[in-house]
mmCIF file with all atom_site columns, C-alpha atoms in Angstrom:
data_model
loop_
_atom_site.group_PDB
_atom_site.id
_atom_site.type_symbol
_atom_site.label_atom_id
_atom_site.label_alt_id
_atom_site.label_comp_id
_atom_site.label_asym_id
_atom_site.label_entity_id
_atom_site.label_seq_id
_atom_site.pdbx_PDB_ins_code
_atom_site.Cartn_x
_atom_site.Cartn_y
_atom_site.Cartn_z
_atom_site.occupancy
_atom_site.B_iso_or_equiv
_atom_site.pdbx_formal_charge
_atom_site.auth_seq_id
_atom_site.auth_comp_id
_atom_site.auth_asym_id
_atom_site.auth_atom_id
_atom_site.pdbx_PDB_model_num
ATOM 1   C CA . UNK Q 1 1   ? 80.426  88.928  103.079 1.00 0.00 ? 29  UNK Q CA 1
ATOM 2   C CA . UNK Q 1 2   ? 83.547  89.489  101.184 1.00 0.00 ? 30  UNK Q CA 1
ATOM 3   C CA . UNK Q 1 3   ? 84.779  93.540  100.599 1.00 0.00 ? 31  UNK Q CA 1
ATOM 4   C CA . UNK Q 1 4   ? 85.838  94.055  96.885  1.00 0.00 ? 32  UNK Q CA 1
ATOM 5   C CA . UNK Q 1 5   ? 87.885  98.114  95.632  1.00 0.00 ? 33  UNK Q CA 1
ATOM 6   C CA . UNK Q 1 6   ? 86.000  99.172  92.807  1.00 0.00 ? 34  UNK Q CA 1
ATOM 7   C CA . UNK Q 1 7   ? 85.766  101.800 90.335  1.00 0.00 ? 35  UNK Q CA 1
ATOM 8   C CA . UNK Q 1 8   ? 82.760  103.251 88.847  1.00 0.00 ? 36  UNK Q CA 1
ATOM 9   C CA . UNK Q 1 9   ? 84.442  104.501 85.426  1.00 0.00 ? 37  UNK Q CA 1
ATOM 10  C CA . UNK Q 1 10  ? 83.145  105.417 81.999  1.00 0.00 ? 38  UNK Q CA 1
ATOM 11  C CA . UNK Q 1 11  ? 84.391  103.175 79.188  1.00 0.00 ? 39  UNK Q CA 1
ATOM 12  C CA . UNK Q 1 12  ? 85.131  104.710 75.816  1.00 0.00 ? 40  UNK Q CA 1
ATOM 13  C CA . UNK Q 1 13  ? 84.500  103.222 72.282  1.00 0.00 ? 41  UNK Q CA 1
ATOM 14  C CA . UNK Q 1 14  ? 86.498  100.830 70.659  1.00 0.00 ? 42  UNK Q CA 1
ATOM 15  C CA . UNK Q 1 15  ? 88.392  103.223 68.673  1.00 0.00 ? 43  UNK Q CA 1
ATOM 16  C CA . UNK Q 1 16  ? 89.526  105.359 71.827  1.00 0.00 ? 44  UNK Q CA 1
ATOM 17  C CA . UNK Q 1 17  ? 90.268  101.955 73.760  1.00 0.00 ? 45  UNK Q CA 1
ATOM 18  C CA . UNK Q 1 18  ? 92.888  100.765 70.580  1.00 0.00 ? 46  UNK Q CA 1
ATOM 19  C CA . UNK Q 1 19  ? 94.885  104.012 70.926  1.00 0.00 ? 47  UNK Q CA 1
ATOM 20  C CA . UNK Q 1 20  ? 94.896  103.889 74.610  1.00 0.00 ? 48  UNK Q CA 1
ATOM 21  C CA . UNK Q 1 21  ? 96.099  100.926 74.618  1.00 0.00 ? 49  UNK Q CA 1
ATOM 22  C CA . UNK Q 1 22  ? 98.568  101.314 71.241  1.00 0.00 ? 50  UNK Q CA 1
ATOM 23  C CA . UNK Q 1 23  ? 99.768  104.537 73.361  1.00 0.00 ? 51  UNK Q CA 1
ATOM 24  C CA . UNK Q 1 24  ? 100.825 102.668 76.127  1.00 0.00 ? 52  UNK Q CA 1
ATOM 25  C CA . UNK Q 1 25  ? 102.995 100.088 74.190  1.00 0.00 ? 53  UNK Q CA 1
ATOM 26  C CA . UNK Q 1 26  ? 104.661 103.120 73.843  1.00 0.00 ? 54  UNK Q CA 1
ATOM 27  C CA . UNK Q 1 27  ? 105.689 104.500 76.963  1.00 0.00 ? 55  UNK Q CA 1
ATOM 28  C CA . UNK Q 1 28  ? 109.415 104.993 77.881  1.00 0.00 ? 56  UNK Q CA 1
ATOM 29  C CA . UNK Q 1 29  ? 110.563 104.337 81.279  1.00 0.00 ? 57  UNK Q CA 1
ATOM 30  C CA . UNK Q 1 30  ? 112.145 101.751 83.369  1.00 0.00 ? 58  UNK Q CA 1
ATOM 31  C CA . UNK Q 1 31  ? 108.391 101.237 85.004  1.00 0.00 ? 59  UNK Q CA 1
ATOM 32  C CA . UNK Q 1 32  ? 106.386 101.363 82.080  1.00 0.00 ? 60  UNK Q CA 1
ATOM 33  C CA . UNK Q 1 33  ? 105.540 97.746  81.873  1.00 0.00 ? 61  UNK Q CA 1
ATOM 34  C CA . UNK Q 1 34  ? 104.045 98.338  85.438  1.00 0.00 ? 62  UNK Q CA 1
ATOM 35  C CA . UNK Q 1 35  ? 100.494 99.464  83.719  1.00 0.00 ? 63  UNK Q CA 1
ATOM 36  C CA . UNK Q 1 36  ? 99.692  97.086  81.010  1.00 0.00 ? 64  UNK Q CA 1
ATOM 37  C CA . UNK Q 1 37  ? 96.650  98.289  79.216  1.00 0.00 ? 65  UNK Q CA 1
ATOM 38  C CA . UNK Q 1 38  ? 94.562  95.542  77.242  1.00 0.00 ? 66  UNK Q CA 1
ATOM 39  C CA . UNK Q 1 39  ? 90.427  95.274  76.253  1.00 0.00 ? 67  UNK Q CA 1
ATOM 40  C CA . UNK Q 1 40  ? 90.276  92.306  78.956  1.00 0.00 ? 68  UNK Q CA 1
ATOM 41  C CA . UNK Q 1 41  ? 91.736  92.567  82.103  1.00 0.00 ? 69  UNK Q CA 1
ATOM 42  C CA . UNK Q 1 42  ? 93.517  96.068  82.380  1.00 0.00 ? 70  UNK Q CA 1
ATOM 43  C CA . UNK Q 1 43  ? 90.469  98.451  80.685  1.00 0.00 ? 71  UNK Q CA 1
ATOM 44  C CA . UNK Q 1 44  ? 91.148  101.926 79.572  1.00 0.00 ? 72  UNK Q CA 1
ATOM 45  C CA . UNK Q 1 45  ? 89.102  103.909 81.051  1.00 0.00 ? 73  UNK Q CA 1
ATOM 46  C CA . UNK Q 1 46  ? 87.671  107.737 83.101  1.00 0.00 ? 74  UNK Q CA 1
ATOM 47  C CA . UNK Q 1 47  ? 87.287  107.109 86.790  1.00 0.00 ? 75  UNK Q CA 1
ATOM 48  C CA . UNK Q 1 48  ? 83.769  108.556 88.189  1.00 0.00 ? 76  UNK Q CA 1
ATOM 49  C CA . UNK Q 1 49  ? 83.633  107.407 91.976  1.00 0.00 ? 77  UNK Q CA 1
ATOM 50  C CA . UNK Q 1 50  ? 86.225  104.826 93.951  1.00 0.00 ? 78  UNK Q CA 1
ATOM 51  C CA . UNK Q 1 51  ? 85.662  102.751 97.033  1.00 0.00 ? 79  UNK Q CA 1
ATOM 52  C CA . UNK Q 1 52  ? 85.438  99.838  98.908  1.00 0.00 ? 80  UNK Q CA 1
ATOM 53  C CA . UNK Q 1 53  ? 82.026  97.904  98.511  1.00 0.00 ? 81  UNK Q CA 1
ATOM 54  C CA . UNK Q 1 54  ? 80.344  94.557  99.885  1.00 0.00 ? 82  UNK Q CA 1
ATOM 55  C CA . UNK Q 1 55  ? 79.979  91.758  96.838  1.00 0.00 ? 83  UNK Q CA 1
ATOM 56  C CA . UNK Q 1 56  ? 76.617  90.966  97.163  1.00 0.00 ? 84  UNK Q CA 1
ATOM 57  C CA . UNK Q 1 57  ? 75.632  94.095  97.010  1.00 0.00 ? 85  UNK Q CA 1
ATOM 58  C CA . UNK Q 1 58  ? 76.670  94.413  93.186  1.00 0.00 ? 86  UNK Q CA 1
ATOM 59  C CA . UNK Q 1 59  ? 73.026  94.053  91.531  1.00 0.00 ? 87  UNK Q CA 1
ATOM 60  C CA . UNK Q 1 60  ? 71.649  96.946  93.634  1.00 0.00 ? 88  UNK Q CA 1
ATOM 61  C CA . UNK Q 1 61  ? 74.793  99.152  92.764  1.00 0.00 ? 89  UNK Q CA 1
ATOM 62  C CA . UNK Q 1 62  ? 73.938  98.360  88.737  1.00 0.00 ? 90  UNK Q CA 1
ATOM 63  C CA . UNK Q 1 63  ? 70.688  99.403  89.248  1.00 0.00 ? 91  UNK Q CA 1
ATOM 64  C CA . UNK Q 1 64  ? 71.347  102.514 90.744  1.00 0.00 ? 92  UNK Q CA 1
ATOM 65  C CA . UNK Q 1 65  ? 74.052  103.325 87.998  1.00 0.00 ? 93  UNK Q CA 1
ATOM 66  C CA . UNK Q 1 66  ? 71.175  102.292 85.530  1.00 0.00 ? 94  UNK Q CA 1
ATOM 67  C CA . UNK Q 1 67  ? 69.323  105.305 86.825  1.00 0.00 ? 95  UNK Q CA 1
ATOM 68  C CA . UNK Q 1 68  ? 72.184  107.826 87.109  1.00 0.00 ? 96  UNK Q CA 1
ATOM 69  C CA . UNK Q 1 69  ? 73.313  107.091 83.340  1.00 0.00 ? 97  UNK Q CA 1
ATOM 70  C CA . UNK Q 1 70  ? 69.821  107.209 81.869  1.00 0.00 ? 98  UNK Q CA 1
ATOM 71  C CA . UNK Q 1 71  ? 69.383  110.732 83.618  1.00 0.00 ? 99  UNK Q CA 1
ATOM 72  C CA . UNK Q 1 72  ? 72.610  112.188 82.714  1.00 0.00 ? 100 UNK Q CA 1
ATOM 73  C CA . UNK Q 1 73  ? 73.650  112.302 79.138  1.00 0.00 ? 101 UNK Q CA 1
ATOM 74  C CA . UNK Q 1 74  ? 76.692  113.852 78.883  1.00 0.00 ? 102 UNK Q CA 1
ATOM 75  C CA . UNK Q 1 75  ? 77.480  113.387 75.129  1.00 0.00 ? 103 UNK Q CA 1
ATOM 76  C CA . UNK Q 1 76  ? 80.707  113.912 73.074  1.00 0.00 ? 104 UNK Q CA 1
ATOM 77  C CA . UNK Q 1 77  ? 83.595  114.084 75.322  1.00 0.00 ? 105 UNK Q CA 1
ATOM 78  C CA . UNK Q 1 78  ? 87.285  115.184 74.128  1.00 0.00 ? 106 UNK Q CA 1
ATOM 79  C CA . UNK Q 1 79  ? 90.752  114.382 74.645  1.00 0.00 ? 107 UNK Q CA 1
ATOM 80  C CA . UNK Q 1 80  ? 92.761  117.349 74.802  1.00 0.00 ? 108 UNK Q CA 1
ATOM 81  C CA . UNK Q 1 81  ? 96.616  116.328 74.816  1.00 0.00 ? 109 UNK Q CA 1
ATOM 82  C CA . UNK Q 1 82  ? 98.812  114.401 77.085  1.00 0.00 ? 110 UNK Q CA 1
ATOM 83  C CA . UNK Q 1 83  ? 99.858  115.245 80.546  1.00 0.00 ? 111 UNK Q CA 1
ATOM 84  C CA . UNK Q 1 84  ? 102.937 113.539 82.908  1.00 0.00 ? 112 UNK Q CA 1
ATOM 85  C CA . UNK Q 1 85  ? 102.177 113.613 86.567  1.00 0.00 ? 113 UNK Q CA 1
ATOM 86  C CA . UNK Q 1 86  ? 104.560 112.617 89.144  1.00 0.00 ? 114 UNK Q CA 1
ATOM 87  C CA . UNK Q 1 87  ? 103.586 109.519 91.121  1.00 0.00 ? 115 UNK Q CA 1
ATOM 88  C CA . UNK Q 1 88  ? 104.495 109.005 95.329  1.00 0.00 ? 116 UNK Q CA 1
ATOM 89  C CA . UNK Q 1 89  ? 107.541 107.341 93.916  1.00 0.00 ? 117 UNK Q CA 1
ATOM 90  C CA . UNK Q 1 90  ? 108.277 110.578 91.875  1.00 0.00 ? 118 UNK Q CA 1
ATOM 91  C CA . UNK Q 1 91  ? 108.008 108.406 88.441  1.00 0.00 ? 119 UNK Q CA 1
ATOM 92  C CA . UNK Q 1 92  ? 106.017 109.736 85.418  1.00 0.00 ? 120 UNK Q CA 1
ATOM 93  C CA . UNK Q 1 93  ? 102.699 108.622 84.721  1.00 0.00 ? 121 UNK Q CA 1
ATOM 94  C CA . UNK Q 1 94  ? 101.134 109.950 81.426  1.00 0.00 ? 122 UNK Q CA 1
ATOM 95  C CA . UNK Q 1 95  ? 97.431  110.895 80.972  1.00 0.00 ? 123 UNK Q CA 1
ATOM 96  C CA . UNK Q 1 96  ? 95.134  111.692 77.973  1.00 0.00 ? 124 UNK Q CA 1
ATOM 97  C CA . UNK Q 1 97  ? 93.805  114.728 79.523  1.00 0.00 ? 125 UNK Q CA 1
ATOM 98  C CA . UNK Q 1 98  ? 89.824  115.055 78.848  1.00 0.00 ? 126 UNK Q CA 1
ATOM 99  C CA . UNK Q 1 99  ? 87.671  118.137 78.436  1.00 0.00 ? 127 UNK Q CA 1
ATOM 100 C CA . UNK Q 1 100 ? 85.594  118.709 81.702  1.00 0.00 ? 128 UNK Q CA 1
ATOM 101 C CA . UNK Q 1 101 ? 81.819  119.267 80.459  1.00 0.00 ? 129 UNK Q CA 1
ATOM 102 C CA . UNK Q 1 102 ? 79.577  120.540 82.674  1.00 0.00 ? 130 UNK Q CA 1
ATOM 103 C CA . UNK Q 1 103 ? 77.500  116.767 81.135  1.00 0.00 ? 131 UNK Q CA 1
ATOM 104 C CA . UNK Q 1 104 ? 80.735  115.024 82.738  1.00 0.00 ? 132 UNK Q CA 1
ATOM 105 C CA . UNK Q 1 105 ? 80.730  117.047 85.931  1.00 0.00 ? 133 UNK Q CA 1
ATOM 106 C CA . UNK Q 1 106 ? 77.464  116.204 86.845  1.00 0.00 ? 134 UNK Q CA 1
ATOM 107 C CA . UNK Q 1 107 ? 77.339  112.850 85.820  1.00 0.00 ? 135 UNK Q CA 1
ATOM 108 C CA . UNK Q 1 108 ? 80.555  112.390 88.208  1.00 0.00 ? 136 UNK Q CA 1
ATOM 109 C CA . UNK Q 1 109 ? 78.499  114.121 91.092  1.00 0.00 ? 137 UNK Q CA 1
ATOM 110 C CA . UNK Q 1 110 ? 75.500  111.878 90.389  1.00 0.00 ? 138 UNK Q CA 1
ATOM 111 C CA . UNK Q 1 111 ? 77.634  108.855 90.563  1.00 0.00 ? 139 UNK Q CA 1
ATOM 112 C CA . UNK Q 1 112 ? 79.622  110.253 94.031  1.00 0.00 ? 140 UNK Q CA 1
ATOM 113 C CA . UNK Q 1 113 ? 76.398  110.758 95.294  1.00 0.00 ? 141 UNK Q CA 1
ATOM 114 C CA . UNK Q 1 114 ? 74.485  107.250 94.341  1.00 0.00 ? 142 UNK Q CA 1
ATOM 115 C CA . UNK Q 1 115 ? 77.743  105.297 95.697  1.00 0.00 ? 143 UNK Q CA 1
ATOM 116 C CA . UNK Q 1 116 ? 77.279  107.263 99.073  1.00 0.00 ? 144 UNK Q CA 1
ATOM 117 C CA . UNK Q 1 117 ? 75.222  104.229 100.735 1.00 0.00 ? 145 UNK Q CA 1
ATOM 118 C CA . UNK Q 1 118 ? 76.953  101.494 99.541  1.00 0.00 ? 146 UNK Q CA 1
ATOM 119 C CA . UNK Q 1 119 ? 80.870  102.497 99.753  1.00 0.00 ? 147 UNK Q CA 1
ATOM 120 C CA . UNK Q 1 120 ? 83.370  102.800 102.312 1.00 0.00 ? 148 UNK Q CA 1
ATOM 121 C CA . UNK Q 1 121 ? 87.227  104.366 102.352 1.00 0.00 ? 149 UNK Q CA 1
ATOM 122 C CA . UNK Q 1 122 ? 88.665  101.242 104.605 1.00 0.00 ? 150 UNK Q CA 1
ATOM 123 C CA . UNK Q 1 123 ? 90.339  99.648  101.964 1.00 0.00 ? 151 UNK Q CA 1
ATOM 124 C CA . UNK Q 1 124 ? 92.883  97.031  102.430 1.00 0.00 ? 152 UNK Q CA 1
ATOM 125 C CA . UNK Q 1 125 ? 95.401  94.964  100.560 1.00 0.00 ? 153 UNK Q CA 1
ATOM 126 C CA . UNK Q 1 126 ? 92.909  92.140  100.003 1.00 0.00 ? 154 UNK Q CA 1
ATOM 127 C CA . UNK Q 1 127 ? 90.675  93.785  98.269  1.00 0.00 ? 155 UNK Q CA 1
ATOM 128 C CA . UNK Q 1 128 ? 92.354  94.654  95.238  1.00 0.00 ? 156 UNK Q CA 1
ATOM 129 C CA . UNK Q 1 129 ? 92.299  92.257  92.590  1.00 0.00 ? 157 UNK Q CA 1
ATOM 130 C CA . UNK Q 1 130 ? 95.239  90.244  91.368  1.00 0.00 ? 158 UNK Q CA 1
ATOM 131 C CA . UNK Q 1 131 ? 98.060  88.436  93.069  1.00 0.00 ? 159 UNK Q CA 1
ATOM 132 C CA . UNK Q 1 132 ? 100.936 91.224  93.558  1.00 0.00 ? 160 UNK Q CA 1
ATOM 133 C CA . UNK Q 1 133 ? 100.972 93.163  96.536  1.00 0.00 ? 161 UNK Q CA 1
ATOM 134 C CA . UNK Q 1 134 ? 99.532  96.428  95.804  1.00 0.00 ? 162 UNK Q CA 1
ATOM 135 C CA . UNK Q 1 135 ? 101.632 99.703  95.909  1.00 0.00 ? 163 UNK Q CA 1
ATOM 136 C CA . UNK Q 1 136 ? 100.643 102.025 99.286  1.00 0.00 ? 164 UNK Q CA 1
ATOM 137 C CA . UNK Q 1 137 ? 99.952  104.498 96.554  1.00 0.00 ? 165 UNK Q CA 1
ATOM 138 C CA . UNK Q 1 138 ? 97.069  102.514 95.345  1.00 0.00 ? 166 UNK Q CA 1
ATOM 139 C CA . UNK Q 1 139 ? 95.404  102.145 98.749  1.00 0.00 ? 167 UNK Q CA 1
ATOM 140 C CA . UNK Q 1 140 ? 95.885  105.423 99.917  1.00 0.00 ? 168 UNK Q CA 1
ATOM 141 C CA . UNK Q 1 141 ? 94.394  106.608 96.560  1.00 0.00 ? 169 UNK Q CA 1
ATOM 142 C CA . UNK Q 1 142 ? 91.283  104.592 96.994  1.00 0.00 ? 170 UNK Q CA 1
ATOM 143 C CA . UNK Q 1 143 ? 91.109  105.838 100.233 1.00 0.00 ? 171 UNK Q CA 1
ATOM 144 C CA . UNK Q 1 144 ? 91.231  109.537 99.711  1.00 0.00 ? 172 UNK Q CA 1
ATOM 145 C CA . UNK Q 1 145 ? 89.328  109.534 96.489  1.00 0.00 ? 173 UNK Q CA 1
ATOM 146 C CA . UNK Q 1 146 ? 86.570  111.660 97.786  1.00 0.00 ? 174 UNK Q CA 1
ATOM 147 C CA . UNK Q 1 147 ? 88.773  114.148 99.129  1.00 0.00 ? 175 UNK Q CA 1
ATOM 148 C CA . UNK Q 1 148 ? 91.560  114.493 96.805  1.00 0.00 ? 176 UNK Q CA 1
ATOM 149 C CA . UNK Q 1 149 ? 89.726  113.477 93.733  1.00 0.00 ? 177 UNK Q CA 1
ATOM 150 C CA . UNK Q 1 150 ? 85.905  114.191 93.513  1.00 0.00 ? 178 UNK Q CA 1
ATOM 151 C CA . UNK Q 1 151 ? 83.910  116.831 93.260  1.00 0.00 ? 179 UNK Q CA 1
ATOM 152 C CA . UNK Q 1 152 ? 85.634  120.611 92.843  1.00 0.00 ? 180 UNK Q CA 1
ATOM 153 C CA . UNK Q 1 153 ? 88.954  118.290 92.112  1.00 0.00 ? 181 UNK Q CA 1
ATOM 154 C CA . UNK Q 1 154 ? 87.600  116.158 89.866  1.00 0.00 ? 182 UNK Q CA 1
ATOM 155 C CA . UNK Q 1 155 ? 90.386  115.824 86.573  1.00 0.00 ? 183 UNK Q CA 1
ATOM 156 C CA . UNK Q 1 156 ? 88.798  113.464 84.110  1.00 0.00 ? 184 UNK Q CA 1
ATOM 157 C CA . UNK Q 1 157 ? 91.421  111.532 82.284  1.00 0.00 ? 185 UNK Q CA 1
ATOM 158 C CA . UNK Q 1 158 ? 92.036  108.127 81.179  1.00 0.00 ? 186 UNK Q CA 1
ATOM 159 C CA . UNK Q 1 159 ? 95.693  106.885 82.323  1.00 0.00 ? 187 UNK Q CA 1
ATOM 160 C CA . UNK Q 1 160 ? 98.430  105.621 79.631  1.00 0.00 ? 188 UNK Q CA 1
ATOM 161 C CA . UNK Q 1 161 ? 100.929 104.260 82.115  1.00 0.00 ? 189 UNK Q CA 1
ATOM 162 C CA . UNK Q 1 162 ? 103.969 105.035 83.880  1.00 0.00 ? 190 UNK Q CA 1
ATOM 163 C CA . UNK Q 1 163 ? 106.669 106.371 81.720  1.00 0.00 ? 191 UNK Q CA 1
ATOM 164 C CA . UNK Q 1 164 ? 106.370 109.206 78.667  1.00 0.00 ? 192 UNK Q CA 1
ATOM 165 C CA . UNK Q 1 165 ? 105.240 109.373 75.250  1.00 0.00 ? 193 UNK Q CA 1
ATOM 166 C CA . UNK Q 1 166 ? 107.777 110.489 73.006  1.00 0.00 ? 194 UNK Q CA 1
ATOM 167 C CA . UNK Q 1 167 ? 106.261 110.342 69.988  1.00 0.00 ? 195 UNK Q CA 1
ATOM 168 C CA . UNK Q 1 168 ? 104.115 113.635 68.999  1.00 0.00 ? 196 UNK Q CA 1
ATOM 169 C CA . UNK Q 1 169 ? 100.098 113.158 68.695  1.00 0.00 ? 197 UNK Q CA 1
ATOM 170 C CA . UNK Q 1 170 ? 97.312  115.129 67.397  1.00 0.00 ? 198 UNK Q CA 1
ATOM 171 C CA . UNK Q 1 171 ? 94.916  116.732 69.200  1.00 0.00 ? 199 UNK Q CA 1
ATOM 172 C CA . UNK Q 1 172 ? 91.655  117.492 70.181  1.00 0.00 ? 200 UNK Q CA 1
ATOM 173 C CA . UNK Q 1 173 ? 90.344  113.852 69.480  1.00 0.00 ? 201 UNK Q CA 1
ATOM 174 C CA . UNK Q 1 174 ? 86.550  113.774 69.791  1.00 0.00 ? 202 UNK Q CA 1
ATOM 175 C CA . UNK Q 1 175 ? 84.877  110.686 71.127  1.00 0.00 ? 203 UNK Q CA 1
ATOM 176 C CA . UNK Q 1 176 ? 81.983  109.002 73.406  1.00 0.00 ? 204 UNK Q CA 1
ATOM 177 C CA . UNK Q 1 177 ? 81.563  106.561 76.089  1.00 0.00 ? 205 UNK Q CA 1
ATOM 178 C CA . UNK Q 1 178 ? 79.312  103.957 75.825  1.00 0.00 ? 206 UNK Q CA 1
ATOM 179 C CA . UNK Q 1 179 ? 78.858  101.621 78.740  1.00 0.00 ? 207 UNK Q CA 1
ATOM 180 C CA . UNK Q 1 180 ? 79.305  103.224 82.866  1.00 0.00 ? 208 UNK Q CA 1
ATOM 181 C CA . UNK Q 1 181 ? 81.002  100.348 84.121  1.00 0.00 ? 209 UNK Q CA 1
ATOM 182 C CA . UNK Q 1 182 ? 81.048  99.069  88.286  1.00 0.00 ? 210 UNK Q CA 1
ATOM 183 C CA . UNK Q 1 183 ? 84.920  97.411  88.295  1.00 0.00 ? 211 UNK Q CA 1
ATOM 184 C CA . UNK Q 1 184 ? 86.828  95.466  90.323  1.00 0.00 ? 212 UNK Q CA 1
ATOM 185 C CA . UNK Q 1 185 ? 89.878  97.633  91.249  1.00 0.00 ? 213 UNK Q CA 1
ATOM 186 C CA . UNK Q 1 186 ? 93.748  96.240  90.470  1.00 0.00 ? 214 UNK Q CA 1
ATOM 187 C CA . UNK Q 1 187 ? 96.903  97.692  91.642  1.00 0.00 ? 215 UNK Q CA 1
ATOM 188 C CA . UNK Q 1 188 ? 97.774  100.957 90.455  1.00 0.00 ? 216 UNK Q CA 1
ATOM 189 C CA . UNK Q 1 189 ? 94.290  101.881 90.329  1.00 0.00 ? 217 UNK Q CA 1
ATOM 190 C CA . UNK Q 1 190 ? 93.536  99.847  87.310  1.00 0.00 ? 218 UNK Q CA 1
ATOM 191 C CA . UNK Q 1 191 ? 89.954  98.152  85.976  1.00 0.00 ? 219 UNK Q CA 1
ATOM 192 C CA . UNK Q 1 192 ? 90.779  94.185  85.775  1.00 0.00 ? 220 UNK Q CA 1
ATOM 193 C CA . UNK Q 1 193 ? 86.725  93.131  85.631  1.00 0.00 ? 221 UNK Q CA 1
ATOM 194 C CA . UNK Q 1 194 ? 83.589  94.618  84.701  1.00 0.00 ? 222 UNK Q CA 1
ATOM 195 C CA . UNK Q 1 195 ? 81.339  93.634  87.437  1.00 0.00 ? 223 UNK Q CA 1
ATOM 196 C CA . UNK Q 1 196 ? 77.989  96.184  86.203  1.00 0.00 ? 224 UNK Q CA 1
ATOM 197 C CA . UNK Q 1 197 ? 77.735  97.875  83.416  1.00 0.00 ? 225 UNK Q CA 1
ATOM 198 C CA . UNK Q 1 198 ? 74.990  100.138 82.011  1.00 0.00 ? 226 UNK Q CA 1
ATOM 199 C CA . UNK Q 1 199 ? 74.567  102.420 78.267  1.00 0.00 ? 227 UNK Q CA 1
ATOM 200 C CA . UNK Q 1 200 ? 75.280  105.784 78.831  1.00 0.00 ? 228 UNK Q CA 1
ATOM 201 C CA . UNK Q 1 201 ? 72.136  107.749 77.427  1.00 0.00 ? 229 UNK Q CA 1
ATOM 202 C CA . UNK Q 1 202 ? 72.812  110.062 74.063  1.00 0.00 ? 230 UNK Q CA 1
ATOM 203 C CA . UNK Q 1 203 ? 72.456  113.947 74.041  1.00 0.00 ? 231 UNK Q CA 1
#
């Protein structure tokens, strides 16, 4: 049975999904056509839980998202401003920054925790999705997700791309998330397929 990366990620609404996406046309850099944001095949979106998974095993990993999202409502969510992190290659990548609810906390935790039996951290090149080779920086952070990104670390954020926004923006922008979403990973970390997805329960 074929190994697939995936990302179990909240999706915002519409609204939040045009501006990520308008925000990222934006970007200045010499790599910011590296991260092409669209509503197909490069989804905005706030990373819950990463790994490596077996593709049949898909169905059964819906269904357990199913029951995570219908137990944890987690409401209104905000973005809070941008942020520029360095990457391994010491290149800007630029974030909308979100509020961390204690809804969103423990929704994350739920998720980390319902993955457990079906994930592993042995990910290789051939399990991303898409024909380039995928940066080292991708792998090794699908690999270390649960120790460098989960839990106590957990920063919820939905990535613009590489490069910076120049342009000022105003914030907080208040907004919700829909549909949890099981997706296929590309390089840099990104969501090219929805492969589950479930409706987030309301507060």
């Amino acid at each position: 049975m074929s190994r697939i990366a995936i990302d179990v990620a909240l999706l915002p609404e519409e609204r939040i999904t045009r501006l990520a996406i308008a925000t990222n046309r934006r970007l200045l850099g010499a790599q910011a056509g590296e991260i092409v944001l669209d509503e197909a095949t490069c989804l905005p979106h706030i990373s819950l839980a990463m790994g490596c998974i077996e593709a049949g095993r898909i169905d059964a990993i819906g269904t357990a998202m199913a029951d995570v999202a219908r137990d944890c409502p987690i409401g209104e969510l905000t973005l809070t401003g941008i942020v520029t992190v360095l990457n391994a290659r010491n290149e800007p990548n630029s974030l909308f920054a979100i509020a961390k609810t204690g809804a969103l906390q423990t929704l994350h935790e739920r998720i980390m925790e319902a993955m457990e039996p079906f994930v592993s951290r042995e990910v290789t090149a051939e399990m991303i999705r898409g024909d380039e080779e995928p940066a080292q920086s991708t792998l090794a952070w699908i690999r270390n997700y649960r120790d460098k990104a989960a839990f106590a670390a957990f920063f919820p954020h939905i990535t613009i791309g590489y490069g910076t926004v120049a342009e000022p923006m105003t914030f907080p922008i208040r907004f919700r998330t829909p549909q949890l979403a099981l997706c296929h990973l590309g390089n840099h970390c990104t969501c090219r397929e929805v492969l589950a997805s479930t409706p987030t329960a309301r507060q």
